[in-house]
Coordinates of C-alpha atoms in Angstrom, one line a residue:
Chain A
M19 CA -0.2 -0.2 0.1
T20 CA 2.6 3.0 1.1
F21 CA 4.3 1.4 -2.6
I22 CA 1.6 2.4 -4.6
S23 CA 1.0 5.8 -2.4
Y24 CA 4.7 6.8 -3.4
T25 CA 4.5 6.0 -6.6
V26 CA 1.6 8.2 -7.1
A27 CA 3.2 10.9 -5.0
A28 CA 5.4 11.1 -7.6
I29 CA 3.9 10.3 -10.7
T30 CA 1.4 12.9 -9.4
L31 CA 4.5 15.6 -8.2
I32 CA 6.0 14.8 -12.1
S33 CA 3.6 15.6 -13.8
L34 CA 2.5 18.6 -12.0
G35 CA 6.0 20.2 -12.5
L36 CA 6.1 19.4 -16.3
Y37 CA 2.5 21.1 -16.8
A38 CA 3.8 24.0 -15.0
I39 CA 7.6 24.2 -17.0
F40 CA 4.9 24.9 -20.4
T41 CA 1.9 26.9 -18.4
Q42 CA 4.4 29.4 -16.6
V43 CA 6.8 32.3 -18.0
H44 CA 9.0 33.6 -15.4
F45 CA 12.1 32.2 -15.3
L46 CA 12.4 31.7 -11.5
K47 CA 8.6 29.5 -11.5
K48 CA 10.1 27.4 -14.6
I49 CA 13.1 26.9 -11.9
I50 CA 11.4 25.8 -9.7
A51 CA 9.0 23.5 -12.3
I52 CA 11.8 22.3 -13.0
N53 CA 13.3 20.5 -9.9
I54 CA 9.4 19.3 -8.6
V55 CA 10.2 17.3 -11.6
G56 CA 13.5 16.5 -10.8
H57 CA 11.6 15.7 -6.6
G58 CA 9.0 13.6 -8.3
I59 CA 11.7 11.5 -10.1
F60 CA 14.2 11.5 -7.3
L61 CA 11.3 9.9 -4.9
L62 CA 10.3 6.9 -7.4
L63 CA 13.9 5.9 -7.7
V64 CA 14.0 6.0 -3.9
T65 CA 10.8 3.9 -3.8
L66 CA 11.8 1.7 -6.3
S67 CA 14.7 0.7 -3.7
K68 CA 11.7 -1.0 -1.9
K69 CA 11.4 -3.3 -4.0
A70 CA 14.3 -5.8 -3.6
G71 CA 12.7 -6.1 -0.2
P72 CA 11.6 -4.7 3.5
Q73 CA 14.5 -6.0 5.8
N74 CA 17.3 -4.8 2.9
P75 CA 16.8 -2.4 0.3
D76 CA 18.1 -1.5 -2.6
P77 CA 21.3 1.0 -2.5
V78 CA 21.6 1.3 -6.5
P79 CA 18.8 3.3 -6.6
H80 CA 19.9 5.6 -3.7
A81 CA 22.7 6.5 -5.7
M82 CA 21.1 7.9 -8.2
V83 CA 19.0 9.6 -5.8
L84 CA 22.3 11.0 -4.2
T85 CA 24.1 11.9 -7.9
G86 CA 20.8 13.2 -8.8
I87 CA 20.4 15.9 -6.1
V88 CA 24.1 17.1 -7.0
V89 CA 23.5 17.9 -10.6
A90 CA 20.0 19.7 -10.4
V91 CA 21.6 21.6 -7.3
S92 CA 24.6 22.8 -9.8
A93 CA 22.0 22.9 -13.0
T94 CA 19.8 25.4 -10.2
A95 CA 22.6 27.5 -8.9
F96 CA 23.2 28.2 -12.7
A97 CA 19.4 28.9 -13.7
L98 CA 19.5 31.7 -11.4
Y99 CA 22.5 33.1 -12.2
L100 CA 21.7 33.6 -15.6
C101 CA 18.2 34.5 -14.8
R102 CA 19.6 37.1 -12.2
R103 CA 22.2 37.7 -15.5
I104 CA 19.0 38.4 -17.7
Y105 CA 17.0 41.0 -15.0
D106 CA 20.5 43.2 -15.4
S107 CA 21.0 43.4 -18.4
S108 CA 17.5 43.8 -20.1
G109 CA 15.7 44.1 -17.0
R110 CA 13.5 40.9 -18.1
T111 CA 12.6 37.7 -16.2
S112 CA 10.7 35.8 -19.5
L113 CA 11.4 34.7 -23.0
P114 CA 10.3 37.0 -26.0
E115 CA 7.2 35.2 -27.6
D116 CA 7.4 36.0 -31.0
D117 CA 10.1 37.0 -33.6
T118 CA 9.6 40.7 -32.9
E119 CA 9.9 40.7 -30.1
E120 CA 13.2 38.7 -30.4
V121 CA 14.6 41.5 -33.3
K122 CA 13.5 43.8 -30.6
I123 CA 15.7 43.2 -27.5
R124 CA 18.8 43.1 -30.3
Chain B
M4 CA 44.3 -9.6 -26.7
N5 CA 47.1 -10.0 -24.9
P6 CA 46.8 -8.9 -21.2
D7 CA 49.7 -5.6 -21.5
L8 CA 47.9 -4.0 -24.7
A9 CA 44.7 -4.0 -22.5
H10 CA 46.1 -2.5 -19.8
G11 CA 47.9 -0.3 -21.8
L12 CA 44.2 0.4 -23.8
S13 CA 42.5 0.7 -20.2
L14 CA 44.6 3.6 -19.1
S15 CA 44.3 5.4 -22.3
L16 CA 40.4 4.9 -22.1
I17 CA 41.5 7.0 -18.5
A18 CA 43.3 9.1 -19.5
Q19 CA 40.2 10.6 -22.1
V20 CA 38.2 11.9 -20.0
A21 CA 41.0 13.0 -16.6
L22 CA 43.2 14.4 -19.1
P23 CA 40.9 17.3 -19.7
L24 CA 39.4 17.5 -16.2
L25 CA 42.6 17.6 -14.6
F26 CA 43.9 19.6 -17.1
A27 CA 40.3 21.7 -16.9
T28 CA 40.6 21.8 -12.4
S29 CA 44.8 23.5 -12.7
L30 CA 43.8 26.2 -15.6
I31 CA 42.0 28.2 -12.6
F32 CA 44.5 28.7 -10.9
L33 CA 47.6 29.7 -13.6
K34 CA 48.3 33.1 -14.7
R35 CA 47.3 34.8 -18.2
K36 CA 50.7 34.1 -20.1
L37 CA 51.4 31.0 -18.2
R38 CA 47.6 29.9 -19.5
G39 CA 48.6 30.3 -23.3
I40 CA 51.3 28.2 -23.5
I41 CA 49.6 25.3 -21.2
I42 CA 47.4 25.6 -23.0
L43 CA 49.0 25.4 -26.5
F44 CA 50.7 22.2 -24.8
F45 CA 48.3 20.2 -23.2
A46 CA 45.9 20.1 -26.5
P47 CA 47.4 18.2 -28.6
I48 CA 48.7 16.1 -26.1
I49 CA 45.0 15.5 -25.2
T50 CA 44.6 14.8 -29.1
L51 CA 47.4 12.6 -29.7
S52 CA 46.1 10.6 -26.6
S53 CA 42.5 10.1 -28.3
L54 CA 44.4 9.4 -31.9
T55 CA 46.0 6.3 -30.5
L56 CA 42.5 4.3 -29.5
P57 CA 41.4 3.4 -33.5
F58 CA 44.9 1.6 -33.2
Y59 CA 43.8 -0.7 -30.8
L60 CA 40.5 -1.7 -32.2
S61 CA 43.0 -2.9 -34.6
Y62 CA 43.4 -5.7 -31.9
T63 CA 40.2 -6.4 -31.0
D64 CA 36.3 -5.5 -32.0
I65 CA 34.8 -4.6 -28.8
F66 CA 36.2 -3.7 -25.0
H67 CA 34.5 -3.2 -22.4
Y68 CA 36.6 -2.1 -18.8
S69 CA 35.4 -1.6 -15.8
I70 CA 36.9 0.9 -13.5
G71 CA 37.9 -0.3 -10.3
E72 CA 37.3 -4.3 -11.1
W73 CA 34.0 -3.2 -9.9
S74 CA 31.6 -4.8 -12.9
P75 CA 27.8 -4.1 -13.6
P76 CA 25.3 -4.5 -12.6
L77 CA 27.2 -3.0 -9.2
G78 CA 30.4 -1.1 -11.4
I79 CA 30.0 2.0 -14.5
G80 CA 31.8 0.0 -17.3
I81 CA 33.1 1.5 -19.7
Y82 CA 33.2 0.0 -23.5
L83 CA 34.5 1.0 -26.7
D84 CA 34.0 0.5 -30.5
G85 CA 34.4 1.4 -33.3
V86 CA 31.8 3.9 -33.4
A87 CA 32.8 5.7 -29.6
A88 CA 36.6 5.7 -31.3
L89 CA 35.6 7.6 -34.1
F90 CA 33.3 9.8 -31.8
I91 CA 36.2 10.8 -30.1
C92 CA 38.7 10.7 -32.6
L93 CA 36.5 13.5 -34.1
T94 CA 36.1 15.8 -31.0
A95 CA 40.0 15.7 -30.3
L96 CA 40.2 17.6 -33.6
I97 CA 37.3 19.5 -33.9
F98 CA 38.1 20.5 -30.0
L99 CA 42.6 21.0 -31.1
T100 CA 41.9 23.5 -34.0
S101 CA 38.9 25.1 -32.2
T102 CA 41.0 25.8 -29.3
L103 CA 43.8 26.8 -31.2
Y104 CA 41.4 29.0 -33.1
A105 CA 39.9 30.4 -29.6
L106 CA 43.5 30.7 -28.2
V107 CA 44.1 33.8 -31.3
Y108 CA 40.0 34.9 -31.2
L109 CA 39.6 35.4 -27.9
E110 CA 43.0 37.1 -27.0
K111 CA 42.1 39.7 -30.1
K112 CA 38.6 40.5 -28.3
K113 CA 39.3 40.1 -24.8
S114 CA 36.8 37.8 -23.5
G115 CA 38.5 34.5 -22.8
N116 CA 39.4 34.3 -19.4
R117 CA 40.5 30.8 -17.0
Y118 CA 36.3 30.1 -16.5
F119 CA 36.2 30.2 -19.9
W120 CA 39.1 27.6 -20.4
S121 CA 37.7 25.4 -17.5
V122 CA 34.4 25.1 -18.9
W123 CA 35.5 24.0 -22.2
F124 CA 37.8 21.8 -21.2
I125 CA 34.8 20.2 -19.5
L126 CA 33.1 20.0 -22.3
W127 CA 36.3 18.4 -23.9
G128 CA 35.9 16.1 -21.3
S129 CA 33.2 15.2 -20.5
L130 CA 31.5 14.8 -24.1
N131 CA 34.4 11.6 -24.2
A132 CA 33.2 10.3 -20.9
L133 CA 30.5 10.4 -22.7
F134 CA 31.0 8.4 -25.6
L135 CA 32.5 5.6 -23.2
S136 CA 29.8 5.4 -21.1
S137 CA 28.1 2.3 -21.2
D138 CA 25.8 2.8 -18.3
I139 CA 22.7 4.9 -19.2
F140 CA 22.6 6.9 -15.8
N141 CA 26.1 7.5 -15.7
I142 CA 25.1 8.4 -19.2
Y143 CA 23.2 10.8 -17.4
V144 CA 25.8 12.3 -15.5
T145 CA 27.9 12.9 -18.1
L146 CA 25.2 14.4 -21.0
E147 CA 24.0 17.0 -17.6
L148 CA 27.4 18.0 -17.4
A149 CA 27.9 18.5 -21.0
T150 CA 24.7 20.6 -20.9
L151 CA 25.6 22.3 -18.1
A152 CA 29.4 23.2 -20.0
A153 CA 28.5 24.1 -23.0
V154 CA 25.0 26.8 -21.9
I155 CA 27.4 28.5 -20.5
L156 CA 30.0 28.7 -22.5
V157 CA 26.8 30.3 -25.3
A158 CA 26.1 32.7 -22.6
H159 CA 30.0 33.6 -21.8
S160 CA 29.5 35.7 -24.7
K161 CA 27.8 38.6 -22.4
T162 CA 25.1 40.2 -24.7
T163 CA 21.5 40.2 -23.7
T164 CA 20.4 38.1 -27.3
A165 CA 23.1 35.8 -25.9
L166 CA 21.8 35.1 -22.8
M167 CA 18.3 34.4 -23.6
A168 CA 19.7 31.9 -25.8
A169 CA 21.5 30.1 -23.6
M170 CA 18.3 30.3 -20.7
R171 CA 16.4 28.8 -23.7
Y172 CA 18.8 26.4 -24.2
F173 CA 19.2 25.1 -20.8
I174 CA 15.3 25.3 -20.9
T175 CA 14.7 22.7 -23.0
A176 CA 17.3 20.4 -22.0
L177 CA 16.8 20.3 -18.0
I178 CA 13.5 19.7 -19.6
G179 CA 15.0 16.5 -22.0
S180 CA 17.4 15.2 -19.2
M181 CA 14.3 15.1 -17.3
L182 CA 12.7 12.9 -19.3
Y183 CA 15.7 11.2 -20.0
L184 CA 16.7 10.5 -15.9
L185 CA 12.6 9.6 -16.1
G186 CA 13.0 6.6 -18.4
V187 CA 15.9 5.6 -16.7
A188 CA 14.1 5.2 -13.4
L189 CA 11.4 3.2 -14.7
I190 CA 14.9 0.9 -17.1
Y191 CA 15.7 -0.1 -13.1
A192 CA 12.3 -0.9 -12.0
Q193 CA 11.9 -3.4 -14.7
N194 CA 15.3 -5.0 -15.2
A195 CA 17.4 -4.4 -12.7
T196 CA 20.3 -3.2 -14.1
L197 CA 21.9 0.1 -15.6
D198 CA 24.4 -1.5 -17.4
M199 CA 23.8 -1.7 -22.0
A200 CA 25.3 -4.7 -22.8
L201 CA 23.1 -6.3 -20.0
L202 CA 20.1 -4.6 -20.6
A203 CA 20.5 -5.9 -24.3
Q204 CA 20.4 -9.4 -22.8
Q205 CA 17.3 -9.0 -21.0
I206 CA 15.0 -6.2 -21.8
D207 CA 11.4 -7.4 -23.0
S208 CA 8.3 -5.4 -24.8
S209 CA 6.6 -5.1 -21.8
G210 CA 4.0 -1.9 -21.5
L211 CA 6.6 -0.6 -18.7
N212 CA 10.4 -1.0 -20.9
I213 CA 8.8 1.2 -24.2
A214 CA 7.9 3.7 -21.8
A215 CA 11.2 4.1 -20.7
F216 CA 12.2 3.8 -24.5
A217 CA 9.7 6.6 -25.4
L218 CA 11.3 9.3 -22.4
M219 CA 14.8 8.7 -23.2
T220 CA 14.0 9.2 -26.4
V221 CA 12.6 12.4 -26.2
G222 CA 14.5 14.0 -23.8
L223 CA 17.4 13.0 -25.7
L224 CA 15.5 14.2 -28.8
L225 CA 14.4 17.8 -27.5
K226 CA 18.9 17.8 -26.5
S227 CA 19.5 16.9 -30.2
A228 CA 17.3 20.0 -32.1
I229 CA 14.7 17.7 -34.0
F230 CA 12.4 19.2 -35.9
P231 CA 10.0 20.6 -33.6
F232 CA 12.3 20.6 -31.0
H233 CA 14.7 22.8 -33.2
F234 CA 13.4 26.3 -31.8
W235 CA 16.6 26.4 -28.4
L236 CA 19.7 25.7 -31.8
P237 CA 19.6 28.9 -34.6
P238 CA 19.5 31.8 -31.4
A239 CA 21.7 29.4 -28.9
H240 CA 24.3 28.3 -31.6
G241 CA 24.1 31.4 -33.7
N242 CA 24.6 34.4 -31.0
A243 CA 27.6 32.2 -29.2
S244 CA 31.0 33.3 -30.4
S245 CA 32.6 31.5 -33.2
P246 CA 34.6 28.9 -31.7
V247 CA 32.0 28.3 -29.3
S248 CA 29.2 27.7 -32.1
A249 CA 31.9 25.4 -33.7
I250 CA 32.1 22.9 -31.3
L251 CA 28.3 23.1 -30.1
S252 CA 27.4 22.8 -34.0
A253 CA 30.5 19.9 -34.9
I254 CA 29.9 17.7 -31.8
V255 CA 27.5 18.7 -28.3
V256 CA 24.2 18.1 -30.6
K257 CA 25.8 14.6 -31.7
A258 CA 26.6 13.2 -28.8
T259 CA 22.4 13.3 -28.0
F260 CA 22.7 10.9 -31.8
Y261 CA 24.8 9.5 -30.6
L262 CA 23.1 8.8 -27.5
I263 CA 19.3 7.7 -29.8
L264 CA 21.7 5.6 -31.8
R265 CA 23.4 3.5 -29.1
L266 CA 20.2 2.8 -27.5
W267 CA 18.8 2.4 -30.4
M268 CA 20.6 -0.2 -32.7
G269 CA 22.0 -2.0 -28.9
P270 CA 19.4 -2.9 -25.9
F271 CA 16.2 -1.5 -27.5
E272 CA 16.6 -2.8 -31.3
E273 CA 14.5 -5.6 -30.5
I274 CA 11.6 -4.2 -29.0
I275 CA 11.2 -1.0 -31.4
P276 CA 7.8 -1.0 -33.3
H277 CA 8.9 -0.6 -36.5
S278 CA 6.0 2.1 -36.6
A279 CA 8.4 4.7 -34.1
M280 CA 11.7 3.9 -37.3
Y281 CA 9.4 5.6 -40.0
F282 CA 7.9 8.6 -37.6
M283 CA 11.5 9.0 -36.6
G284 CA 12.4 9.2 -39.9
L285 CA 9.9 11.6 -41.3
L286 CA 10.8 13.9 -38.7
G287 CA 13.9 13.6 -39.9
C288 CA 12.9 14.8 -43.8
F289 CA 10.9 18.2 -41.3
S290 CA 13.9 18.5 -39.9
I291 CA 15.8 18.6 -43.2
I292 CA 13.3 20.6 -45.2
W293 CA 11.7 22.9 -42.4
G294 CA 15.7 24.4 -41.8
S295 CA 16.2 24.1 -45.1
F296 CA 13.9 26.7 -45.6
Q297 CA 14.9 28.4 -42.8
A298 CA 18.1 28.8 -43.6
I299 CA 16.9 30.1 -47.1
R300 CA 15.0 33.5 -45.5
Q301 CA 17.7 34.7 -43.2
T302 CA 19.7 37.1 -43.4
D303 CA 21.8 37.7 -40.8
L304 CA 25.6 35.1 -42.1
K305 CA 25.7 33.4 -38.3
Q306 CA 21.6 32.4 -38.5
I307 CA 22.5 31.0 -41.9
I308 CA 25.4 28.2 -40.6
A309 CA 22.9 27.5 -37.8
Y310 CA 19.7 26.7 -39.8
S311 CA 21.7 24.8 -41.7
T312 CA 22.6 22.7 -38.6
V313 CA 18.7 21.8 -37.7
A314 CA 19.2 20.8 -41.9
Q315 CA 22.1 18.0 -41.3
L316 CA 20.9 17.0 -38.0
G317 CA 17.7 16.0 -39.8
Y318 CA 19.8 12.9 -41.9
L319 CA 21.6 11.6 -38.6
F320 CA 17.9 10.5 -38.0
L321 CA 16.8 8.4 -41.0
F322 CA 19.3 5.7 -40.0
A323 CA 16.0 4.7 -38.4
P324 CA 14.0 4.3 -41.5
L325 CA 16.6 2.5 -42.9
M326 CA 16.8 0.0 -40.1
A327 CA 13.6 -0.9 -40.5
I328 CA 13.6 -1.8 -43.8
G329 CA 16.3 -4.4 -43.2
A330 CA 19.8 -1.7 -43.5
H331 CA 21.9 -2.0 -40.1
T332 CA 24.8 -1.8 -41.9
F333 CA 24.5 1.0 -44.2
A334 CA 22.6 3.1 -41.7
L335 CA 25.5 2.8 -39.2
N336 CA 27.5 3.5 -42.1
A337 CA 25.9 6.6 -43.8
V338 CA 24.9 8.4 -40.4
V339 CA 28.5 7.8 -38.6
Y340 CA 30.2 8.9 -41.2
H341 CA 27.5 12.3 -42.4
S342 CA 28.6 13.4 -38.1
I343 CA 31.9 13.2 -39.4
S344 CA 31.8 15.0 -42.3
H345 CA 29.1 17.6 -41.0
A346 CA 31.3 18.3 -38.1
F347 CA 34.1 19.0 -40.3
S348 CA 32.9 21.3 -43.1
K349 CA 30.5 23.3 -40.2
A350 CA 33.2 23.8 -38.0
A351 CA 35.4 25.1 -41.0
L352 CA 32.6 26.9 -41.9
F353 CA 31.2 28.7 -38.6
L354 CA 35.2 29.5 -37.6
A355 CA 35.0 31.2 -41.6
I356 CA 32.4 33.3 -41.1
G357 CA 33.8 34.5 -37.4
N358 CA 36.7 35.7 -39.5
I359 CA 34.5 37.4 -41.8
V360 CA 32.2 39.1 -39.0
Y361 CA 35.5 40.0 -37.0
V362 CA 37.2 41.1 -40.3
T363 CA 33.6 43.6 -41.8
G364 CA 32.4 43.9 -37.9
K365 CA 28.7 43.0 -38.9
R366 CA 26.3 39.9 -39.7
N367 CA 24.6 40.5 -42.7
I368 CA 24.8 38.9 -45.6
S369 CA 25.4 42.1 -48.1
S370 CA 28.2 43.1 -46.1
L371 CA 30.0 40.2 -47.5
G372 CA 30.3 42.1 -51.5
G373 CA 34.4 43.0 -52.0
I374 CA 35.9 40.8 -49.0
R375 CA 37.3 38.2 -51.1
T376 CA 40.2 40.1 -52.2
H377 CA 41.2 40.6 -48.4
M378 CA 40.1 37.3 -47.4
Q379 CA 40.8 34.9 -49.9
M380 CA 41.6 31.4 -47.6
S381 CA 38.3 32.4 -45.5
V382 CA 36.4 32.6 -49.2
M383 CA 38.1 29.6 -49.3
A384 CA 37.1 27.6 -46.7
V385 CA 33.1 29.1 -47.0
A386 CA 33.6 27.0 -50.6
L387 CA 35.2 23.7 -49.5
A388 CA 32.7 23.6 -46.7
S389 CA 30.2 23.8 -49.3
V390 CA 31.2 21.3 -51.1
G391 CA 30.9 18.9 -48.6
L392 CA 27.5 20.4 -47.2
I393 CA 25.6 20.2 -50.2
G394 CA 27.4 16.0 -50.6
L395 CA 29.3 16.7 -54.2
P396 CA 31.8 14.1 -55.2
P397 CA 34.4 14.3 -53.7
S398 CA 34.0 15.5 -50.7
G399 CA 33.2 12.7 -46.7
G400 CA 29.7 14.3 -46.9
F401 CA 28.8 12.4 -50.4
I402 CA 30.4 8.8 -49.3
A403 CA 27.4 9.5 -46.6
K404 CA 24.5 10.4 -49.5
W405 CA 26.3 7.2 -51.3
Y406 CA 26.0 5.1 -48.0
F407 CA 22.0 6.7 -47.5
I408 CA 21.0 6.3 -51.1
K409 CA 22.5 3.0 -51.6
G410 CA 20.6 1.3 -48.0
A411 CA 17.3 3.0 -49.4
I412 CA 17.2 1.0 -52.2
E413 CA 18.3 -2.2 -51.1
G414 CA 15.8 -2.6 -48.7
G415 CA 13.6 -1.8 -51.6
S416 CA 12.2 1.8 -50.5
Y417 CA 12.8 4.8 -52.9
F418 CA 11.3 7.3 -50.8
W419 CA 14.0 7.5 -48.3
A420 CA 16.8 7.9 -51.6
I421 CA 14.6 11.2 -52.6
I422 CA 14.9 12.3 -48.9
P423 CA 18.8 13.2 -49.1
L424 CA 18.5 14.1 -53.0
I425 CA 16.2 17.1 -51.9
G426 CA 17.8 17.9 -49.0
S427 CA 21.4 18.7 -51.5
V428 CA 19.5 20.5 -53.5
L429 CA 18.1 22.8 -50.2
A430 CA 22.0 23.0 -49.2
A431 CA 22.8 24.8 -52.3
I432 CA 20.5 27.1 -52.7
Y433 CA 21.1 28.5 -49.0
L434 CA 25.4 27.7 -49.2
F435 CA 25.4 29.3 -53.2
R436 CA 23.4 32.3 -52.3
L437 CA 26.6 33.0 -49.6
L438 CA 29.0 32.6 -52.5
E439 CA 27.4 34.0 -54.9
Q440 CA 27.7 37.1 -52.6
T441 CA 31.0 37.2 -51.7
M442 CA 31.5 37.3 -55.5
R443 CA 30.0 40.5 -55.4
P444 CA 32.2 44.1 -55.0
A445 CA 31.9 45.8 -52.0
N446 CA 28.9 47.3 -51.4
E447 CA 29.4 51.1 -50.9
S448 CA 26.9 52.1 -49.3
L449 CA 27.5 50.0 -46.2
D450 CA 30.8 52.0 -45.5
I451 CA 32.5 49.2 -43.7
K452 CA 36.1 49.6 -41.6
L453 CA 37.8 46.6 -42.3
N454 CA 39.9 44.7 -39.6
K455 CA 43.3 43.0 -40.1
L456 CA 42.8 39.7 -39.6
P457 CA 45.6 37.0 -38.2
L458 CA 46.9 34.6 -40.0
K459 CA 46.1 31.8 -38.2
L460 CA 42.8 32.7 -37.9
E461 CA 42.5 32.2 -41.4
V462 CA 44.7 28.5 -42.1
L463 CA 42.3 26.4 -38.9
P464 CA 39.5 27.2 -41.1
L465 CA 40.4 25.9 -44.1
I466 CA 42.4 22.7 -42.9
L467 CA 39.6 22.1 -41.3
S468 CA 37.5 22.5 -45.0
L469 CA 40.4 21.1 -46.3
I470 CA 39.7 17.5 -44.1
S471 CA 36.1 17.8 -44.9
I472 CA 37.1 16.6 -48.9
V473 CA 39.7 14.7 -48.1
L474 CA 37.2 12.7 -46.2
G475 CA 35.9 11.5 -49.4
L476 CA 39.3 10.6 -50.9
F477 CA 40.1 8.6 -47.9
A478 CA 37.1 7.3 -47.2
S479 CA 37.8 3.2 -46.5
F480 CA 40.7 3.7 -42.7
P481 CA 37.9 5.4 -41.2
L482 CA 35.1 2.8 -42.6
S483 CA 37.0 0.1 -42.0
I484 CA 37.3 0.9 -37.9
L485 CA 33.8 1.4 -38.0
N486 CA 32.4 -1.8 -38.9
K487 CA 35.0 -3.1 -37.0
G488 CA 32.7 -5.3 -34.4
L489 CA 29.6 -5.7 -37.1

């Protein structure tokens, strides 16, 4: 039962995150959404380690989650920096929607 | 293979990853003058160590090595075959020429700093790691490392447009890696292993495996800029500084294609539905046609070349329908040779166009008039690289197209034989348009002040474009390495 509830929670997080990535335009919201997807996947991986047995869980998914968290933190840090640089140089917090707007920035 | 040789090869494989990464970290601590000299000294060493790999392959077909003697499924496996060896050599050669170019170019522009060079070599090391890895989770890590490094290099040119392009690239790439990681999690849930060779033995066509296959493929497609996911590529490649554009277009986008090739012709081969292969081929066709039309429409020099990358990447995905009609060997030969030949032509084009932008200070196609007399070698490089991209004999691009068409005809499907021909005609249109402009007299109304161009910057793109031609004359050696394990 716990296995199923954890899996459902993970899938919910992943779908919510994916939905937000495509609907939100603000950089910060997109970055947070990507992190939510990531954490959904990590939750799924941790849940998978239970399959080996309740007494001795499988360590490989744990190692994967640890590595994944490191990757996610560094990617988030750089995305935030990039976001800050764009705001400083142009005052924008979202990507241009179409070509005409893109030309204006140039 | 005798133990001494195997030991030497395993050390050499580790060096492919360790040398660039060690070098990248040490560069941070060096002063400007010393840094230039050290780079000039070490970049050729890394390249030479990469170029030895094909010769090891004359003793063995495929080489597996487990890091620290921990064999899969516990440890991480490293794996070398003909395809991996060729991609590593290609990376080494393109990186070496771009490094030499960037040393002069960034010095003139006063924009090269220690972090730029660190990230540059991290990208090199992570690409090598990606080509060698046989563990799908390890591939995720190397893929993220390569993406981060590539985005940092795009953002390095610091204009608002470049920063925006970097952000668009980064968000797309992150979504791609998340989908890939989800696929990896599902694969592990179903098969309890991450090693490609082990997966190939035990994978079955259960729903979870098919879903994982689809997620991983879509994630990688997002990163390889296939139509309709190509939107991030032209701004990112067009706004980066020229040596960066050269390596991005020549190698970095092909790294994700390489993974698709490895997964489709490796563990997933038995479970891919034929409809998916044809669909992949159609996406490739759309990329070729859409990318070429956009390239014809553009007036910005670097955007033309960037859209041309979208079109040329489309050919690579024609391997899938060729697989479906049973022409495996032709498909592999065609796409790998196309990758190699395109890498040299495209790097040459970006560097040559970089020279033109450097001299005239303008990026518009109308500023090309009259420059022919000032920079003959660069214009020559553009012309030779165009021959390679269009696929005229005797260039390497011609050999690749030959294999595409021959594979399609032997498989009995004329539709897939016509696509490369249409692509060639369209490529000829946008490239001749560029060449035609260079033949015109100078446009007086633009009032262009010409900067002086260092000779080194002129020679490097010419060398690259000559290699792309020579690849067609000496195709038997790379192809013999490629077909070793088959």
